[in-house]
Short mmCIF file of C-alpha atoms and ligand atoms in Angstrom, two decimals:
data_model
loop_
_atom_site.label_atom_id
_atom_site.label_comp_id
_atom_site.label_asym_id
_atom_site.label_seq_id
_atom_site.Cartn_x
_atom_site.Cartn_y
_atom_site.Cartn_z
CA UNK A 3 149.74 196.71 126.83
CA UNK A 4 146.39 195.79 128.13
CA UNK A 5 146.23 194.00 131.50
CA UNK A 6 144.09 190.85 132.22
CA UNK A 7 142.15 191.62 134.50
CA UNK A 8 141.53 189.75 138.01
CA UNK A 9 140.11 189.67 140.91
CA UNK A 10 141.64 191.65 143.74
CA UNK A 11 143.19 189.26 147.35
CA UNK A 12 145.18 190.54 149.63
CA UNK A 13 148.53 189.02 151.43
CA UNK A 14 148.30 191.48 154.73
CA UNK A 15 148.16 195.08 153.71
CA UNK A 16 149.00 194.53 149.86
CA UNK A 17 147.24 193.94 147.28
CA UNK A 18 147.06 191.43 144.49
CA UNK A 19 145.46 191.78 141.12
CA UNK A 20 142.02 193.99 140.64
CA UNK A 21 144.29 196.62 138.85
CA UNK A 22 146.73 196.53 141.89
CA UNK A 23 150.30 197.46 140.75
CA UNK A 24 152.17 194.64 140.44
CA UNK A 25 154.16 193.54 143.68
CA UNK A 26 157.20 192.08 144.24
CA UNK A 27 157.74 189.11 146.34
CA UNK A 28 160.80 187.22 147.42
CA UNK A 29 161.81 184.03 149.97
CA UNK A 30 164.13 183.46 152.56
CA UNK A 31 167.25 181.21 152.32
CA UNK A 32 167.91 181.50 155.98
CA UNK A 33 166.92 178.17 157.99
CA UNK A 34 163.61 179.62 159.47
CA UNK A 35 163.94 178.07 163.20
CA UNK A 36 167.32 180.18 163.34
CA UNK A 37 164.91 183.57 164.47
CA UNK A 38 167.50 186.33 164.31
CA UNK A 39 168.72 185.48 160.89
CA UNK A 40 165.66 185.43 158.86
CA UNK A 41 164.38 188.66 160.82
CA UNK A 42 167.76 190.43 159.36
CA UNK A 43 167.24 188.65 155.95
CA UNK A 44 163.00 189.53 155.68
CA UNK A 45 164.28 193.19 156.67
CA UNK A 46 166.66 193.75 154.15
CA UNK A 47 164.83 192.61 151.09
CA UNK A 48 161.57 194.84 152.53
CA UNK A 49 165.09 197.55 151.80
CA UNK A 50 164.76 196.70 148.65
CA UNK A 51 162.24 197.26 148.05
CA UNK A 52 160.52 193.02 148.92
CA UNK A 53 156.83 193.93 150.07
CA UNK A 54 155.88 189.86 150.69
CA UNK A 55 158.59 187.62 151.84
CA UNK A 56 157.86 183.32 151.91
CA UNK A 57 159.17 181.66 154.39
CA UNK A 58 159.88 177.69 154.03
CA UNK A 59 158.55 176.07 157.33
CA UNK A 60 159.15 172.67 156.97
CA UNK A 61 157.85 171.53 161.52
CA UNK A 62 156.40 172.64 163.99
CA UNK A 63 159.73 174.91 165.32
CA UNK A 64 159.92 177.01 162.52
CA UNK A 65 156.05 177.95 161.93
CA UNK A 66 156.50 178.87 166.52
CA UNK A 67 159.71 181.04 164.86
CA UNK A 68 157.20 182.59 162.48
CA UNK A 69 155.08 184.27 164.94
CA UNK A 70 158.62 185.71 166.50
CA UNK A 71 159.58 186.72 163.20
CA UNK A 72 156.06 188.21 162.33
CA UNK A 73 156.70 190.16 165.35
CA UNK A 74 159.55 192.03 164.57
CA UNK A 75 158.91 192.59 161.01
CA UNK A 76 156.87 195.18 158.83
CA UNK A 77 156.36 192.71 155.28
CA UNK A 78 153.61 190.17 154.85
CA UNK A 79 154.46 186.93 155.45
CA UNK A 80 153.55 183.78 153.44
CA UNK A 81 154.07 180.62 154.68
CA UNK A 82 155.73 177.73 152.30
CA UNK A 83 154.49 174.10 153.44
CA UNK A 84 154.46 171.01 151.53
CA UNK A 85 153.07 167.44 152.58
CA UNK A 86 152.13 167.98 156.36
CA UNK A 87 149.29 169.96 156.64
CA UNK A 88 149.61 170.19 160.25
CA UNK A 89 152.29 173.05 159.50
CA UNK A 90 149.56 175.38 157.93
CA UNK A 91 147.48 174.85 160.57
CA UNK A 92 150.10 176.10 162.64
CA UNK A 93 151.54 179.01 160.52
CA UNK A 94 147.80 180.34 160.19
CA UNK A 95 148.15 180.40 164.09
CA UNK A 96 151.53 182.19 164.34
CA UNK A 97 150.02 184.70 161.76
CA UNK A 98 151.03 184.13 158.51
CA UNK A 99 149.59 186.47 156.02
CA UNK A 100 149.27 183.91 153.35
CA UNK A 101 149.88 180.34 152.68
CA UNK A 102 152.29 178.45 149.26
CA UNK A 103 150.46 174.75 149.28
CA UNK A 104 150.37 172.48 146.71
CA UNK A 105 147.22 170.70 147.79
CA UNK A 106 148.03 168.20 146.00
CA UNK A 107 151.07 166.95 148.53
CA UNK A 108 149.32 168.54 150.99
CA UNK A 109 147.54 165.69 152.49
CA UNK A 110 144.06 163.98 152.27
CA UNK A 111 140.97 165.90 151.09
CA UNK A 112 139.75 165.69 154.80
CA UNK A 113 142.94 168.12 155.86
CA UNK A 114 142.75 170.15 152.73
CA UNK A 115 139.71 170.95 154.06
CA UNK A 116 140.86 171.75 157.82
CA UNK A 117 143.40 174.09 156.09
CA UNK A 118 141.46 176.25 153.89
CA UNK A 119 138.30 176.12 156.41
CA UNK A 120 141.29 177.93 158.92
CA UNK A 121 142.23 180.12 155.77
CA UNK A 122 138.75 181.68 155.13
CA UNK A 123 137.86 181.59 158.89
CA UNK A 124 141.62 184.22 159.38
CA UNK A 125 140.62 185.78 155.50
CA UNK A 126 144.40 184.36 154.42
CA UNK A 127 144.74 183.90 150.78
CA UNK A 128 146.13 180.72 149.90
CA UNK A 129 148.50 181.01 146.89
CA UNK A 130 148.45 177.20 144.68
CA UNK A 131 151.85 176.78 143.47
CA UNK A 132 151.93 174.13 140.68
CA UNK A 133 155.44 173.49 139.68
CA UNK A 134 156.29 171.23 136.44
CA UNK A 135 158.36 169.41 138.60
CA UNK A 136 155.88 167.54 140.80
CA UNK A 137 152.74 166.64 138.93
CA UNK A 138 149.79 164.47 140.15
CA UNK A 139 150.62 160.85 138.90
CA UNK A 140 147.58 160.74 137.00
CA UNK A 141 148.08 163.54 134.59
CA UNK A 142 151.32 163.20 134.55
CA UNK A 143 150.96 159.54 132.71
CA UNK A 144 147.58 161.43 130.48
CA UNK A 145 149.98 163.78 129.14
CA UNK A 146 153.39 161.80 129.08
CA UNK A 147 155.58 164.94 130.46
CA UNK A 148 154.79 168.08 132.50
CA UNK A 149 154.07 170.03 129.10
CA UNK A 150 152.00 173.61 129.96
CA UNK A 151 149.33 172.10 129.09
CA UNK A 152 149.32 168.96 131.99
CA UNK A 153 150.71 172.30 134.27
CA UNK A 154 146.75 174.22 133.69
CA UNK A 155 144.47 170.84 134.02
CA UNK A 156 146.79 170.51 137.76
CA UNK A 157 145.77 174.19 137.55
CA UNK A 158 142.39 173.85 137.49
CA UNK A 159 141.84 170.57 139.31
CA UNK A 160 143.21 172.89 142.75
CA UNK A 161 141.31 175.32 141.78
CA UNK A 162 138.59 173.21 141.65
CA UNK A 163 138.86 171.46 144.94
CA UNK A 164 139.26 174.97 146.72
CA UNK A 165 136.52 176.76 145.22
CA UNK A 166 134.38 173.07 146.21
CA UNK A 167 134.57 174.56 149.48
CA UNK A 168 133.54 178.00 148.80
CA UNK A 169 137.31 179.48 148.72
CA UNK A 170 138.14 181.88 146.43
CA UNK A 171 140.41 183.97 147.45
CA UNK A 172 143.45 182.57 145.82
CA UNK A 173 146.26 183.50 143.70
CA UNK A 174 147.61 180.33 141.16
CA UNK A 175 151.74 179.94 139.80
CA UNK A 176 152.82 177.43 137.13
CA UNK A 177 156.00 177.57 137.40
CA UNK A 178 158.31 175.19 135.23
CA UNK A 179 162.26 175.99 134.92
CA UNK A 180 162.09 175.95 131.22
CA UNK A 181 161.19 179.60 129.86
CA UNK A 182 159.02 178.33 126.74
CA UNK A 183 156.87 175.74 129.22
CA UNK A 184 156.06 178.95 132.00
CA UNK A 185 154.55 181.45 128.90
CA UNK A 186 152.83 178.81 127.67
CA UNK A 187 150.87 177.50 130.56
CA UNK A 188 150.21 180.90 131.70
CA UNK A 189 148.85 182.13 128.97
CA UNK A 190 146.39 179.14 128.88
CA UNK A 191 145.37 179.81 132.42
CA UNK A 192 144.53 183.59 132.60
CA UNK A 193 142.36 182.41 129.47
CA UNK A 194 140.73 180.42 131.69
CA UNK A 195 140.05 181.74 135.71
CA UNK A 196 140.39 184.89 136.30
CA UNK A 197 142.01 184.76 139.64
CA UNK A 198 145.52 186.84 140.63
CA UNK A 199 148.22 185.02 138.86
CA UNK A 200 152.01 184.88 141.10
CA UNK A 201 154.58 184.78 138.03
CA UNK A 202 158.08 183.18 138.37
CA UNK A 203 160.52 180.74 136.29
CA UNK A 204 161.79 178.04 138.45
CA UNK A 205 165.28 176.79 139.00
CA UNK A 206 166.26 179.61 136.89
CA UNK A 207 169.91 179.78 137.93
CA UNK A 208 172.29 182.21 139.12
CA UNK A 209 173.05 185.92 138.53
CA UNK A 210 173.96 185.87 134.58
CA UNK A 211 171.43 183.18 133.12
CA UNK A 212 169.07 183.60 135.99
CA UNK A 213 168.41 187.54 134.91
CA UNK A 214 168.24 186.51 131.38
CA UNK A 215 165.67 183.54 131.62
CA UNK A 216 163.03 185.39 134.76
CA UNK A 217 163.93 188.50 131.97
CA UNK A 218 162.09 186.61 129.97
CA UNK A 219 159.43 184.57 131.30
CA UNK A 220 158.05 187.36 133.57
CA UNK A 221 158.96 189.67 131.37
CA UNK A 222 156.96 188.61 127.85
CA UNK A 223 153.94 188.36 130.33
CA UNK A 224 154.13 190.72 131.94
CA UNK A 225 154.54 193.19 129.21
CA UNK A 226 151.01 191.03 127.51
CA UNK A 227 149.44 192.30 130.75
CA UNK A 228 149.32 188.77 132.82
CA UNK A 229 150.44 188.83 135.72
CA UNK A 230 149.72 190.69 139.49
CA UNK A 231 152.91 189.52 141.86
CA UNK A 232 156.31 187.88 140.62
CA UNK A 233 159.05 186.38 142.07
CA UNK A 234 162.67 186.27 140.46
CA UNK A 235 164.44 182.92 141.70
CA UNK A 236 168.15 183.63 141.16
CA UNK A 237 170.32 181.03 143.11
CA UNK A 238 172.40 184.22 144.95
CA UNK A 239 171.59 186.46 148.10
CA UNK A 240 167.73 187.03 147.45
CA UNK A 241 167.70 190.39 147.45
CA UNK A 242 169.80 190.32 144.11
CA UNK A 243 166.58 189.53 143.34
CA UNK A 244 164.31 192.59 144.26
CA UNK A 245 167.04 194.38 142.75
CA UNK A 246 166.65 192.67 139.48
CA UNK A 247 162.69 192.48 139.73
CA UNK A 248 162.60 196.25 140.39
CA UNK A 249 164.75 196.57 136.90
CA UNK A 250 162.01 194.20 135.10
CA UNK A 251 159.50 196.50 136.27
CA UNK A 252 161.52 199.40 135.36
CA UNK A 253 161.97 198.35 132.14
CA UNK A 254 158.53 197.57 130.87
CA UNK A 255 157.45 200.92 132.71
CA UNK A 256 154.71 199.45 135.15
CA UNK A 257 157.07 201.25 138.16
CA UNK A 258 160.17 202.90 138.91
CA UNK A 259 162.30 202.56 141.91
CA UNK A 260 165.88 203.71 142.21
CA UNK A 261 167.64 205.73 139.31
CA UNK A 262 167.68 204.46 136.29
CA UNK A 263 171.74 204.74 134.73
CA UNK A 264 172.00 204.41 131.33
CA UNK A 265 175.80 203.97 130.42
CA UNK A 266 177.12 203.48 127.49
CA UNK A 267 179.56 200.34 126.64
CA UNK A 268 181.99 201.59 126.37
CA UNK A 269 184.60 201.90 122.88
CA UNK A 270 188.32 202.99 121.65
CA UNK A 271 186.74 206.69 121.93
CA UNK A 272 186.17 206.26 125.87
CA UNK A 273 189.18 208.15 127.24
CA UNK A 274 187.93 207.66 130.86
CA UNK A 275 187.61 204.38 133.48
CA UNK A 276 183.88 204.41 133.02
CA UNK A 277 183.37 200.43 134.10
CA UNK A 278 184.44 201.75 137.26
CA UNK A 279 183.04 205.38 137.17
CA UNK A 280 179.23 203.48 136.87
CA UNK A 281 180.29 200.99 139.17
CA UNK A 282 180.81 203.64 142.13
CA UNK A 283 177.91 205.30 141.21
CA UNK A 284 176.20 202.76 141.59
CA UNK A 285 177.15 200.95 145.13
CA UNK A 286 176.49 204.59 146.65
CA UNK A 287 173.17 204.83 145.03
CA UNK A 288 171.98 201.34 146.02
CA UNK A 289 168.62 201.37 148.27
CA UNK A 290 168.27 204.65 146.42
CA UNK A 291 164.51 205.04 146.36
CA UNK A 292 163.59 208.42 144.13
CA UNK A 293 164.54 207.30 139.88
CA UNK A 294 166.12 210.11 138.21
CA UNK A 295 167.23 209.31 135.25
CA UNK A 296 171.43 209.24 134.95
CA UNK A 297 173.30 209.16 132.06
CA UNK A 298 177.36 208.04 132.60
CA UNK A 299 178.41 207.53 128.74
CA UNK A 300 181.45 207.29 127.37
CA UNK A 301 182.45 209.77 125.51
CA UNK A 302 181.29 213.22 123.08
CA UNK A 303 179.35 211.15 120.66
CA UNK A 304 176.63 209.79 121.75
CA UNK A 305 176.79 211.15 125.43
CA UNK A 306 175.91 214.76 125.20
CA UNK A 307 172.57 213.65 124.10
CA UNK A 308 172.16 211.16 126.49
CA UNK A 309 172.97 213.57 128.80
CA UNK A 310 170.82 215.88 127.96
CA UNK A 311 168.04 213.28 127.74
CA UNK A 312 168.67 212.61 131.54
CA UNK A 313 167.47 214.33 134.90
CA UNK A 314 171.51 214.59 134.83
CA UNK A 315 174.28 212.98 133.09
CA UNK A 316 178.08 212.75 132.24
CA UNK A 317 179.94 212.77 129.30
CA UNK A 318 182.93 211.94 129.39
CA UNK A 319 186.70 213.70 127.82
CA UNK A 320 190.30 213.52 128.18
CA UNK A 321 191.37 213.14 131.15
CA UNK A 322 187.39 214.84 132.52
CA UNK A 323 184.14 214.49 131.67
CA UNK A 324 181.36 217.26 131.78
CA UNK A 325 178.17 217.94 133.97
CA UNK A 326 174.65 217.91 132.69
CA UNK A 327 171.49 218.33 134.46
CA UNK A 328 168.41 218.74 132.91
CA UNK A 329 169.35 219.50 129.51
CA UNK A 330 171.97 221.64 130.76
CA UNK A 331 175.83 221.75 130.29
CA UNK A 332 176.67 222.69 134.17
CA UNK A 333 180.65 222.31 133.89
CA UNK A 334 183.95 220.81 133.22
CA UNK A 335 185.21 218.01 136.04
CA UNK A 336 188.07 216.72 136.53
CA UNK A 337 188.25 212.51 135.61
CA UNK A 338 189.10 211.98 140.27
CA UNK A 339 186.27 213.65 140.92
CA UNK A 340 183.28 212.84 138.36
CA UNK A 341 182.30 209.63 141.03
CA UNK A 342 182.11 211.73 144.13
CA UNK A 343 180.42 215.13 142.24
CA UNK A 344 177.89 213.24 140.67
CA UNK A 345 176.76 211.49 143.15
CA UNK A 346 176.45 214.76 145.21
CA UNK A 347 174.43 216.11 142.52
CA UNK A 348 171.95 213.79 142.45
CA UNK A 349 171.01 212.97 146.11
CA UNK A 350 171.00 217.16 146.48
CA UNK A 351 168.28 216.42 143.38
CA UNK A 352 166.73 213.62 145.46
CA UNK A 353 166.27 215.39 148.79
FE1 SF4 B 2 181.98 204.61 122.52
FE2 SF4 B 2 181.81 207.51 123.34
FE3 SF4 B 2 179.22 205.55 121.89
FE4 SF4 B 2 180.13 205.74 124.53
S1 SF4 B 2 178.73 206.82 123.79
S2 SF4 B 2 180.08 202.96 123.08
S3 SF4 B 2 182.57 205.35 124.68
S4 SF4 B 2 180.90 206.71 120.66
#
């Protein structure tokens, strides 16, 4: 794939665009004013590999909370602001590393100018977040519905608004709950501007449907070299968004974090509890940063082949499994000890 060239911006210390690794983001779903709960969630997200965290700043108390939250976490924080430009100013003064605004709903041109000047003085980037569900009335009536072209026109207007103020530290998102519209909109915009693009499919849904929509939308764009950072959107604990994000990056061979489990779907030949084994191994390896390939296969048909290709692997047999390491058969292990032995061996390999 050829990566689309974009400019480089920084959210805190995290580079976005300009050839930087695709950065993984998420958003807290705690009440930002609840400082302990938000700090706890930000830290869980960070431990899972989230590199930038966005928080909803819904009032002045939330903007003030941001300052205290920032003092207790290590990842850059983006303030998500709607409707009231004064909250954006407060968030910047509280130390926000980035702003996510929709210039069309933040207030008058004068209000936008105040926010942009304050962000510029502090060297803080702004994400223009265009959402198919909240386009300007005149654009909607021109296109009849939130088409990809309508979303792009909205983005270009907002970009021009910031450029007229001499501001270029921006990234753009064009979100729709339709995967096809999302893809099309980003494809069009990426040909028109070289600002970094923040990918996302909004309101994607629960774990299974949301994972599929995000993976197809974000994955398709990344596979075509479009996108510098992204957030997987799920109706779930946001930590699950990070797990899905890294699986998307791994599937495209863009970034690797955590072990890659290669396991078969099982069939009538399988004579061990493979589902239980995979679950146990996955759970106990949660949080691992190293990314060994781990094959867990049900039988000797494809098992030894896959297990040999992996860094470590198991091929199941009747009430037992064969352990392979770096292509070498190591030993036979009774089924009851398979999970424990595999985890021990993996920890030894990665420590
Ligand atoms: Fe079936 Fe064996 Fe293939 Fe698993 S590896 S799907 S058990 S044939």
